[in-house]
Each structure stands twice: as structure tokens, then as C-alpha cells.
Coordinates of C-alpha atoms and ligand atoms in Angstrom, one line a residue:
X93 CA 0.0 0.0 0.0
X94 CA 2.4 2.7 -1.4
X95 CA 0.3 5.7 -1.6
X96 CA -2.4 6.6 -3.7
X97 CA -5.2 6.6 -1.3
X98 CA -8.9 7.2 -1.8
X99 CA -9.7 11.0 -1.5
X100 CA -13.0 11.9 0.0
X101 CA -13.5 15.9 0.3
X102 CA -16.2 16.8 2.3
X103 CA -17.5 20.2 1.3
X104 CA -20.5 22.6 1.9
X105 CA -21.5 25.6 0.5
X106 CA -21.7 27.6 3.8
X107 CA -20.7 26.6 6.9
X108 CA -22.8 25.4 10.2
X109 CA -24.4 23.0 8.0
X110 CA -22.5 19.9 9.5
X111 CA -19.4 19.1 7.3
X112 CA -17.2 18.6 10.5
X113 CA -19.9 16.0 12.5
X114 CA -19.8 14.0 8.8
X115 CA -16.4 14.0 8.6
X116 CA -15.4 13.1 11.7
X117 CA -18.0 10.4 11.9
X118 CA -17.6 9.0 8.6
X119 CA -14.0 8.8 8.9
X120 CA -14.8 6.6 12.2
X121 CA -17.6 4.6 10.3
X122 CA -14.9 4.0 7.5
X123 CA -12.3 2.5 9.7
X124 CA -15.0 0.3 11.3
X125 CA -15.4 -1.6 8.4
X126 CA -11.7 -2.1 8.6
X127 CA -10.7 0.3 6.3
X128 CA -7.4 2.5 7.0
X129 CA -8.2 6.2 7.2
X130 CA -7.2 9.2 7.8
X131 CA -9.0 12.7 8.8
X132 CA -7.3 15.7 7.8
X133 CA -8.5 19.6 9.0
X134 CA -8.2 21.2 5.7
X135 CA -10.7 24.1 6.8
X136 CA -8.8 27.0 6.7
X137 CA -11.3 29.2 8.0
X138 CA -12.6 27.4 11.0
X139 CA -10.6 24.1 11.7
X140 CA -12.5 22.3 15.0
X141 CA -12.2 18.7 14.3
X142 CA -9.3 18.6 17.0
X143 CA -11.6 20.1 19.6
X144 CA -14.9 17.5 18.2
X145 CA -11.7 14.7 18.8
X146 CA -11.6 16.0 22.4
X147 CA -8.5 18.5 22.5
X148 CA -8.5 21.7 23.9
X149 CA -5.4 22.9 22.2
X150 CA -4.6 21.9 18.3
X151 CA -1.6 20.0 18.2
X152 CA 0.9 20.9 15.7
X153 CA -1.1 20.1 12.4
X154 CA -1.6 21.2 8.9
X155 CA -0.3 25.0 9.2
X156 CA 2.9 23.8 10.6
X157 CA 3.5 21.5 7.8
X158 CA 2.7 23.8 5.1
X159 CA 5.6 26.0 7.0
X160 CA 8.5 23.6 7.4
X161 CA 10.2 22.7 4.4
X162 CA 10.9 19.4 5.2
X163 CA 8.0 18.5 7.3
X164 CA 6.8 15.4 6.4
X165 CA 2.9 15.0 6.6
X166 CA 2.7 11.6 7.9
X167 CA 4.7 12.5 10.9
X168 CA 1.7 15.1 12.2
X169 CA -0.7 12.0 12.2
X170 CA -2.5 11.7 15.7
X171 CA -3.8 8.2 16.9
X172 CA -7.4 7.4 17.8
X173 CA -9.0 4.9 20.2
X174 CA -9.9 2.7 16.4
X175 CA -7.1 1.6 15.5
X176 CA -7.8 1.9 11.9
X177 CA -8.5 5.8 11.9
X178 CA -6.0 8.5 12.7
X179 CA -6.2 12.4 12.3
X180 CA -4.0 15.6 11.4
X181 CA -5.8 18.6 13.0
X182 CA -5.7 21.9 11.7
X183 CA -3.5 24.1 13.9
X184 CA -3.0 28.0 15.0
X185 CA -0.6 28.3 12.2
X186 CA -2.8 28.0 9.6
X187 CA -5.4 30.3 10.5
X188 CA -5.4 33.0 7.9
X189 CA -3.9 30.5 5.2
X190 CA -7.0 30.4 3.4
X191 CA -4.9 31.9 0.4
X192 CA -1.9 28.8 -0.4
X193 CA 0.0 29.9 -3.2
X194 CA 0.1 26.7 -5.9
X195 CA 3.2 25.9 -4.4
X196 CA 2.1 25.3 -1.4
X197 CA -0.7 23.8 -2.4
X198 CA 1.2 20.9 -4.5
X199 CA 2.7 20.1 -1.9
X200 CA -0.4 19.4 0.4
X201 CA -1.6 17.4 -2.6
X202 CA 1.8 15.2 -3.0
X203 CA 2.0 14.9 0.3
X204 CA -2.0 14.3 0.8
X205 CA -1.4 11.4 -1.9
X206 CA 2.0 10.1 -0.6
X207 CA 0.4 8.9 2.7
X208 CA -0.4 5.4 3.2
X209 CA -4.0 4.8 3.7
X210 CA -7.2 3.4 1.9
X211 CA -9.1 6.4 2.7
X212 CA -8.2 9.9 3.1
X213 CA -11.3 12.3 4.7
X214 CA -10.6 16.1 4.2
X215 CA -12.5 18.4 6.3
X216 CA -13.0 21.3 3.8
X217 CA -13.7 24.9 4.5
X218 CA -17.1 26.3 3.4
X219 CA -18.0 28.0 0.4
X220 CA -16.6 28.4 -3.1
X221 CA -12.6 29.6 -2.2
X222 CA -10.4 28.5 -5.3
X223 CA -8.6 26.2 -2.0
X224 CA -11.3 24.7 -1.1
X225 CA -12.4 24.2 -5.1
X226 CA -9.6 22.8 -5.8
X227 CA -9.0 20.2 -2.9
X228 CA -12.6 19.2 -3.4
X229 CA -11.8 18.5 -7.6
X230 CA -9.0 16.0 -5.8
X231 CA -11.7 13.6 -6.2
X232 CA -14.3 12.4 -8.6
X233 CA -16.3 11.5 -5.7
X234 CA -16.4 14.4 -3.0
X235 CA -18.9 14.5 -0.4
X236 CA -21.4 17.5 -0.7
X237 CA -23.2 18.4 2.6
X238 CA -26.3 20.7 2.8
X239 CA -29.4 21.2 5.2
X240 CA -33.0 21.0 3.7
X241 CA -33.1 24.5 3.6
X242 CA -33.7 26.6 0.2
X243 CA -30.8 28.8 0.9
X244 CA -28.4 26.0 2.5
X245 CA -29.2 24.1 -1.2
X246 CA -28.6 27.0 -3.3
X247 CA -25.3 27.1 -1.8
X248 CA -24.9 24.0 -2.1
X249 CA -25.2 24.5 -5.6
X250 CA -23.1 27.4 -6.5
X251 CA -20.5 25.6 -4.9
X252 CA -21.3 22.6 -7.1
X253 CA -21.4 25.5 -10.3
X254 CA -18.5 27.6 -9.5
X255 CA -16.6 23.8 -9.3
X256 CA -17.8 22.2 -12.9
X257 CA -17.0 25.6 -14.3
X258 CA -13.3 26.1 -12.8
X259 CA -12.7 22.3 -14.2
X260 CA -13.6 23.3 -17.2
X261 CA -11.9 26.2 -17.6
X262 CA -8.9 24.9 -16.6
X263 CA -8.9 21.5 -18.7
X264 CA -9.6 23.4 -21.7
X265 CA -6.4 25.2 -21.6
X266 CA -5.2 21.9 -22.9
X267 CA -6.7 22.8 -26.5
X268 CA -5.6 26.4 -27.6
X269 CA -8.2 27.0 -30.0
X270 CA -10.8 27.0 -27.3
X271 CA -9.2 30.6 -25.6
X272 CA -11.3 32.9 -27.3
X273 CA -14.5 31.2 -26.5
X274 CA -14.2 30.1 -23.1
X275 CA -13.0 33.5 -22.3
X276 CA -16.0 35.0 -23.8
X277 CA -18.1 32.5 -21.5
X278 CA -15.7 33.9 -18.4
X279 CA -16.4 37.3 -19.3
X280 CA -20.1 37.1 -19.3
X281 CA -20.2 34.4 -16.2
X282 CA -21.5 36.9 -13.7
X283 CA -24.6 38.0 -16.0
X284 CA -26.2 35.2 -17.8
X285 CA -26.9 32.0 -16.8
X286 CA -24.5 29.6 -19.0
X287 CA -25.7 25.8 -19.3
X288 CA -23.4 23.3 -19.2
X289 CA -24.5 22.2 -22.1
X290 CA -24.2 25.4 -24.0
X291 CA -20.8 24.8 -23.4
X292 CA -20.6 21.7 -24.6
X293 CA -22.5 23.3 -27.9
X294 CA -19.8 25.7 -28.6
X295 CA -16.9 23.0 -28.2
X296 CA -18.7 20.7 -30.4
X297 CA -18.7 23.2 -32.9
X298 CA -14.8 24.1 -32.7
X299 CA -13.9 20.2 -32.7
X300 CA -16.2 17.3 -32.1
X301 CA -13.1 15.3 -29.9
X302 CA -12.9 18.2 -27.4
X303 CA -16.7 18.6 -26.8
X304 CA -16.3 14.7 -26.5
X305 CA -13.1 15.2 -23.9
X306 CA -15.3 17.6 -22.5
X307 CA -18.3 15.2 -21.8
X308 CA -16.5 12.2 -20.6
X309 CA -14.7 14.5 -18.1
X310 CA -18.4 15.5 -16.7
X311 CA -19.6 12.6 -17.2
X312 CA -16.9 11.0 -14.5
X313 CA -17.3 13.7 -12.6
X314 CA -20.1 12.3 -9.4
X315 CA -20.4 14.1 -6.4
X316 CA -22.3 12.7 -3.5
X317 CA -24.7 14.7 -1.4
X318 CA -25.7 14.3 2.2
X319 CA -28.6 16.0 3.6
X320 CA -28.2 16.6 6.9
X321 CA -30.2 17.9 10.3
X322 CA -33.9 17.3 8.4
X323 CA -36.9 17.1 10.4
X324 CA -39.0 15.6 8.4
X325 CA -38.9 12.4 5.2
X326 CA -40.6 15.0 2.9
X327 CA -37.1 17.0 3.6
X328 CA -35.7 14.7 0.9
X329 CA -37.1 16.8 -1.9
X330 CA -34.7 19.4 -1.1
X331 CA -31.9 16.9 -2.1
X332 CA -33.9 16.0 -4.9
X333 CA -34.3 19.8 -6.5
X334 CA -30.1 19.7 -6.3
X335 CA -30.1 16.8 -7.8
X336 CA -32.6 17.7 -10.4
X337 CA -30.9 21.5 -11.3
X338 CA -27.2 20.0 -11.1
X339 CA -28.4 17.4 -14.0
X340 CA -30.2 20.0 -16.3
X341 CA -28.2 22.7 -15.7
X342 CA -24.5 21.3 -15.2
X343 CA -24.9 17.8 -16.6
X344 CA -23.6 15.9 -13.6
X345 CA -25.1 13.2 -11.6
X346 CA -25.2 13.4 -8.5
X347 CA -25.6 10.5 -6.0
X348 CA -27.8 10.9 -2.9
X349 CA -25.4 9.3 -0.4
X350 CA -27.6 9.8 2.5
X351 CA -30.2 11.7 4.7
X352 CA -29.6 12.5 8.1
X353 CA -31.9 14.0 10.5
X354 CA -31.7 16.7 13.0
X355 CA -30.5 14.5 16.3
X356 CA -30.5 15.6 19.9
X357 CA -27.4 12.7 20.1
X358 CA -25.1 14.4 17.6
X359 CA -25.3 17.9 19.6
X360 CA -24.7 16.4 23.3
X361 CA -21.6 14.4 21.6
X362 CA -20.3 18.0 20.2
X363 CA -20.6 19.6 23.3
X364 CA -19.2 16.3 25.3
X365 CA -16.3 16.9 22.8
X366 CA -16.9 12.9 22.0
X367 CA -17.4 11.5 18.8
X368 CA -20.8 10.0 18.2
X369 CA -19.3 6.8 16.9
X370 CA -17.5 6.4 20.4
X371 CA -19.8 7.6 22.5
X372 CA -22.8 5.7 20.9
X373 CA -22.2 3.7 18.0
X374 CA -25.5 2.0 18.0
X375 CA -27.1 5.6 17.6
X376 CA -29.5 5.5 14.6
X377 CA -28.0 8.7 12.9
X378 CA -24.6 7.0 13.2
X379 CA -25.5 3.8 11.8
X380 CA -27.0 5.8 8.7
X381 CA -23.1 7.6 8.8
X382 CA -22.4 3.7 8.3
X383 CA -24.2 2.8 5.5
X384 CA -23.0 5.8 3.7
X385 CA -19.6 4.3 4.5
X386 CA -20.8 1.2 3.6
X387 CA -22.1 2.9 0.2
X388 CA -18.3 4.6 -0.6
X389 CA -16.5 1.0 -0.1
X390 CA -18.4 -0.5 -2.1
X391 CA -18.9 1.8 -5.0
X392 CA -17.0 -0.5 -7.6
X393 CA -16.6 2.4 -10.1
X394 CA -13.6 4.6 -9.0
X395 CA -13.5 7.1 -11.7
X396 CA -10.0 8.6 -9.3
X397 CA -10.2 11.9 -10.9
X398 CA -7.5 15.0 -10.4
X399 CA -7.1 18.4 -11.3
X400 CA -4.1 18.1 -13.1
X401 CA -1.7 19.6 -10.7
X402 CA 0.1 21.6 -12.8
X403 CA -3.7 24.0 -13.1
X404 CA -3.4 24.8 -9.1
X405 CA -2.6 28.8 -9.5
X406 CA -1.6 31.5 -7.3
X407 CA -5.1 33.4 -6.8
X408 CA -4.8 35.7 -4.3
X409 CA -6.2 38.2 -6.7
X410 CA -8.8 36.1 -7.7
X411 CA -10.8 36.0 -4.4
X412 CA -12.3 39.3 -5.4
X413 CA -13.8 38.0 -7.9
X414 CA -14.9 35.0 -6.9
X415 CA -17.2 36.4 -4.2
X416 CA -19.1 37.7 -6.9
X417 CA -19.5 34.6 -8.6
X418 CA -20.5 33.0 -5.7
X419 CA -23.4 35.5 -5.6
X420 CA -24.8 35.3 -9.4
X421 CA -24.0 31.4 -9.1
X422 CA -26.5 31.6 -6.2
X423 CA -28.6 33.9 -7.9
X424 CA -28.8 31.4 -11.3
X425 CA -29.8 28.8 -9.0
X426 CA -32.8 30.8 -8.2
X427 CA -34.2 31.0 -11.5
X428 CA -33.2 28.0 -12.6
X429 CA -34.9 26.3 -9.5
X430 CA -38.0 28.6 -10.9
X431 CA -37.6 27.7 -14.6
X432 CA -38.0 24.0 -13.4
X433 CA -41.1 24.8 -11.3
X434 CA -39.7 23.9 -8.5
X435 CA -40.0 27.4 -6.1
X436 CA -42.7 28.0 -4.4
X437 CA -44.2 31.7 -3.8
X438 CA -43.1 31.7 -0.5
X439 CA -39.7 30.3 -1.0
X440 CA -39.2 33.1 -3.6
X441 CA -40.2 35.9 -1.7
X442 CA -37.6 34.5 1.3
X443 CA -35.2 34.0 -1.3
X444 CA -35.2 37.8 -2.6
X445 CA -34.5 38.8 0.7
X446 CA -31.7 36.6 1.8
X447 CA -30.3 38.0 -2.0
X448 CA -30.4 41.6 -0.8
X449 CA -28.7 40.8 2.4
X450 CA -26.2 38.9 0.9
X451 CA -25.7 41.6 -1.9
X452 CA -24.6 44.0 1.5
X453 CA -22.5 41.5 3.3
X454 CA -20.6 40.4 0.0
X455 CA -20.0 44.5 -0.8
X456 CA -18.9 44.5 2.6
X457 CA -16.2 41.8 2.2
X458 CA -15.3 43.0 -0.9
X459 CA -14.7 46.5 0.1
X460 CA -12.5 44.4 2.9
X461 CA -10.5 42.3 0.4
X462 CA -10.0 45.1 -2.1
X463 CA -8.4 47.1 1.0
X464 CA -5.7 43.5 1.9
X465 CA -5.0 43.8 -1.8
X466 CA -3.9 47.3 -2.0
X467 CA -2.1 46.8 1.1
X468 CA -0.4 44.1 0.0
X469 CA 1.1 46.1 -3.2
Ligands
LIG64 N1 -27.6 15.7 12.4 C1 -27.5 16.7 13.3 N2 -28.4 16.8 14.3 C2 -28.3 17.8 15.3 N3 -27.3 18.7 15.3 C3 -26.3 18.6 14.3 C4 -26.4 17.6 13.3 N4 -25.3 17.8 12.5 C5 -24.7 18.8 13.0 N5 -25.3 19.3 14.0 C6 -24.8 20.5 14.9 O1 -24.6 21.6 14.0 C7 -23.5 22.3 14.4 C8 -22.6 22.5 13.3 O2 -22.0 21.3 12.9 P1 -20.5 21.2 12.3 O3 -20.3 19.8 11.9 O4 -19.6 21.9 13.1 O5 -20.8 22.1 11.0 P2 -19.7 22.6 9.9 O6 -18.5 21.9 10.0 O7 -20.4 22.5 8.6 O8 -19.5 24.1 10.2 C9 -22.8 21.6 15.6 O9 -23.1 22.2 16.8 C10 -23.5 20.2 15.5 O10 -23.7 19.7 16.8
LIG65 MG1 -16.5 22.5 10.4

């Protein structure tokens, strides 16, 4: 077992929504079916799965590793009471890392795919970063976690957007006589709402094999969703809109891995700083954790997809824009949610007013960012 372990992102598009409980506990449920695993804290913004593992400080972790030279990531590898599972917490040191330059970030991935494991769970931050983007395209088969609500699915899906269309982008640089037109697409990203397989249209019309390079890339491309902290079964319809939209709009399937609902157990084990899975591994919520494990061992198709790592770009820059993606990606989602018939009035009235709050809190950070950058110069 030299290397090449499974990678498992788990992302979300906002945070709260339980990424960290998942990871942890499917990380736990994956080494009980004797699989070696290993957790990582890759969220940059808010790294906790140390203090959900029952630390008060984080030990020496990711941070440190990205800056020592010579670290070598195995080495920051904490044991667990499984002997199966360990975990490398995120640590002080990487707080305000959320911008790795491509360097840096190679080396997380060589050193993310050098270590000797079957499985490796990454704990991602929220949101559509271009870090967190592209650690999640590390895999084919990344772990999308959302709550039933409208808004918690709609980021959920620009996450899902603002990902297909970055992989795009960036494997089409592979075929020069595609600049002018994918550019054109970038440039009018933020207004209209592009299909997938608008896309695909154009490509097919510059050369039949790209649009068919194209394709087979989406096509491998299967993201599974968890919906997590539901009240009710009817619930799953939320899962089933983002499954729906993601299909017409970005041609990807996406698997429902599971459905979780809103536990009293899972919240006394966060704030007994215990794992579910140890403190009650019969619990019902953590034995549905086990058949999503289950569900990932088994899979038999391992489409083990990568970014090629020579597309992971410095983007400090970048971040400006991309929090205005994030907005009109969200913003697409409305309409096309409503172009399938699938918004209620009610849900469409909420939904224009969590878009004009948004709008302010995204100027807001802007404003912020546009200040680090000129600071920076
Ligand atoms: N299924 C669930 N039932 C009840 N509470 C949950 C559930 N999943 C997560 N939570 C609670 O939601 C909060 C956020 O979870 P966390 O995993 O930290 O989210 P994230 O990592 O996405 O920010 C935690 O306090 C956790 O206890
Ligand atoms: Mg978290």
C-alpha cells in the first residue's frame, strides 16, 4: 500500500451546516469496516475537528507543515481509540492561510497522496474559495453536505457550479483553440446564466473530440450529497431539486449518499467533545453515517479523478472576484430552481431577501479584500 489513497472531500456551501460531524464520523464509520483512514482539517477558516476529537489545544497540524520545508505530513498524524482511523488537525498556524500559493498547495496534494491509507477524509472549509475548489476536484467523488433549507441548497449549488465551471476552464487550456471562446463565456459568467451544455455546444462546434473530452470529463465527474439535520422524510425533496438542477443545468449526476436528520445525540456528543461513533455507535443517525460508508466501499466504479496539478494557480487576486460569482451562481440557482417549477411563492419571496442581504455582506467583504490587496502592493 504505497500511496495513492482514496480522497474523500467533504465540502458545503456555507458553513454550520454539518461538514465537521460528517467527517469526523464517517472517517470513524470507515475505519469500522476495517478500512485505514485518515481525517485531515483542511478548513482554513474554521478548523475544529481537533476540539470535536476531544483537544482543547490543536496540536501541531496542517499549518505547521505547510511552513517547514521538510516537514513530512505523515509525521503530524494523531492516533485514535480505532485503530484503523488517525487524524492531522488543523492548527494555529494555519489560521489566515486560506490563500496557499500553488506551491504550497502541490505540496499538500503530493504529500496528501503520498500517505499510506485506503481512505483519506478532508474536512473542507465552506464555500466556493479556489482552496477549497480545488482540494474538493481532488476527487471524482467528493462528499457535498447541505441542510434541507432553500438557501443551504442554493449554496450547495453554487459551490457545485463555480466547481464544474473552474474544471472546465482549466482543462480546456489543454486545447488552444478554445481561448477565445471560453474566455468570452468567463467574461459574461457573472450576468447570464450559461448551461453546461451550452458549453458543450460551442466546443462541439470548434472540434467534435474536445466537446467529447469535455463530456467524458463531466460525465466522470459524481459528487455525493448528504442532507443533513432534516426534520422531516418530505425533507428529501430538497436533495432532490439539487439533484434535479445540477443534471439540467450542469450535466452531472449526483448520487444521494444519504439523509440525516436533526439528532439531539449528535449535539450532546459535540458539546461532550466525543465522537458520536464512540460515545454511541449504535445511535441511529450513526449507523446511517455507516451505511453511507458502507455505500463509498463498495462503490466498484472509482473514476480517481484529479485536477491536473500543474492548473493549481496562485489566486490571491482572484478572491475578489470569486465572491461575486458565488453571488450570481447563487442567484442562477434561483431562476433555474423557478424555470423547473420547483420554487414555491413563498420560498421566492424569502429568497429575494436573503439576496439583498447577501448583496450588502458580499459588498462589505469586498470592500475588505480590495483594502488586503492594495495593502499588500
Ligand atoms: N444531524 C445533526 N443533528 C443535530 N445537530 C447537528 C447535526 N449535524 C450537525 N449538528 C450540529 O450543528 C453544528 C454545526 O456542525 P458542524 O459539523 O460543526 O458544521 P460545519 O463543519 O459544517 O460548520 C454543531 O453544533 C453540531 O452539533
Ligand atoms: Mg466544520
Amino acid at each position: 500500500m504505497a500511496g495513492n489513497p482514496i480522497i474523500i472531500p467533504v465540502a458545503s456551501g456555507k458553513g454550520g451546516v454539518g461538514k465537521t460531524f460528517v467527517s469526523v464520523n464517517l472517517s470513524y464509520a470507515l475505519a469500522s469496516l476495517a478500512h485505514k483512514t485518515i481525517l485531515i482539517d483542511m478548513d482554513f477558516g474554521g478548523a475544529n475537528v481537533h476540539t470535536v476529537m476531544g483537544y482543547d489545544h490543536a496540536p501541531d497540524g496542517i499549518g505547521n507543515f505547510i511552513n517547514r520545508p521538510k516537514a513530512n505530513l505523515a509525521d503530524y498524524a494523531l492516533s485514535t481509540n480505532n485503530p484503523y482511523l488517525s487524524f492531522i488537525p488543523g492548527d494555529a498556524e494555519m489560521v489566515g492561510m486560506s490563500n496557499l500559493t500553488a506551491a504550497q498547495k502541490r505540496k499538500m496534494i503530493n504529500a496528501i497522496r503520498g500517505l499510506e491509507a485506503e481512505y483519506i477524509v478532508l474536512d473542507l472549509g465552506a464555500g466556493s474559495a479556489y482552496n477549497t475548489i480545488d482540494f474538493y476536484m481532488l476527487s471524482s467523488i467528493g462528499v457535498i453536505v447541505a441542510t434541507p433549507e432553500l438557501t443551504s441548497i442554493l449554496n450547495a449549488y453554487a459551490m457545485l457550479k463555480n466547481s464544474i465551471f473552474r474544471l472546465l476552464f482549466t482543462e480546456m487550456k489543454k486545447y488552444p483553440q478554445t481561448k477565445q471562446f471560453m474566455t468570452s463565456i468567463m467574461k459574461q459568467g457573472g450576468e447570464s446564466a450559461w448551461k453546461v451544455s451550452d458549453i458543450l455546444n460551442g466546443l462541439f462546434r470548434i472540434d467534435p473530440d474536445i466537446e467529447a473530452d469535455a463530456a467524458a470529463m463531466l460525465s466522470s465527474f459524481n459528487p455525493k450529497l448528504i442532507i443533513n439535520m432534516a426534520y422531516k422524510p418530505k425533507d428529501l425533496t430538497s436533495g432532490e431539486k439539487l439533484r434535479k438542477i445540477t443534471k439540467n443545468y450542469l450535466n452531472i449526476e449526483m448520487e444521494y449518499l444519504g439523509f440525516l436528520y436533526r439528532d439531539q445525540a449528535v449535539e450532546n456528543s459535540i458539546a461532550q467533545r466525543h465522537p458520536l461513533a464512540v460515545l454511541d455507535p449504535n445511535n441511529a443517525t450513526y449507523q446511517t453515517v455507516i451505511r453511507m460508508a458502507y455505500k463509498i466501499a463498495s462503490a466498484r466504479k472509482l473514476p480517481y479523478f484529479v485536477l491536473d496539478i500543474d492548473n493549481y494557480e496562485d489566486s490571491y487576486e482572484a478572491i475578489m472576484d470569486e465572491a461575486t460569482d458565488d453571488l450570481s451562481a447563487r442567484q442562477e440557482g434561483y431562476s433555474e430552481l423557478a424555470n423547473e417549477e420547483l420554487l414555491s411563492v413563498n420560498e421566492l419571496l424569502s429568497s429575494i431577501k436573503n439576496l439583498e442581504y447577501e448583496n450588502i455582506e458580499l459588498r462589505k467583504k469586498i470592500a475588505e479584500l480590495e483594502k488586503k490587496v492594495i495593502m499588500k502592493r
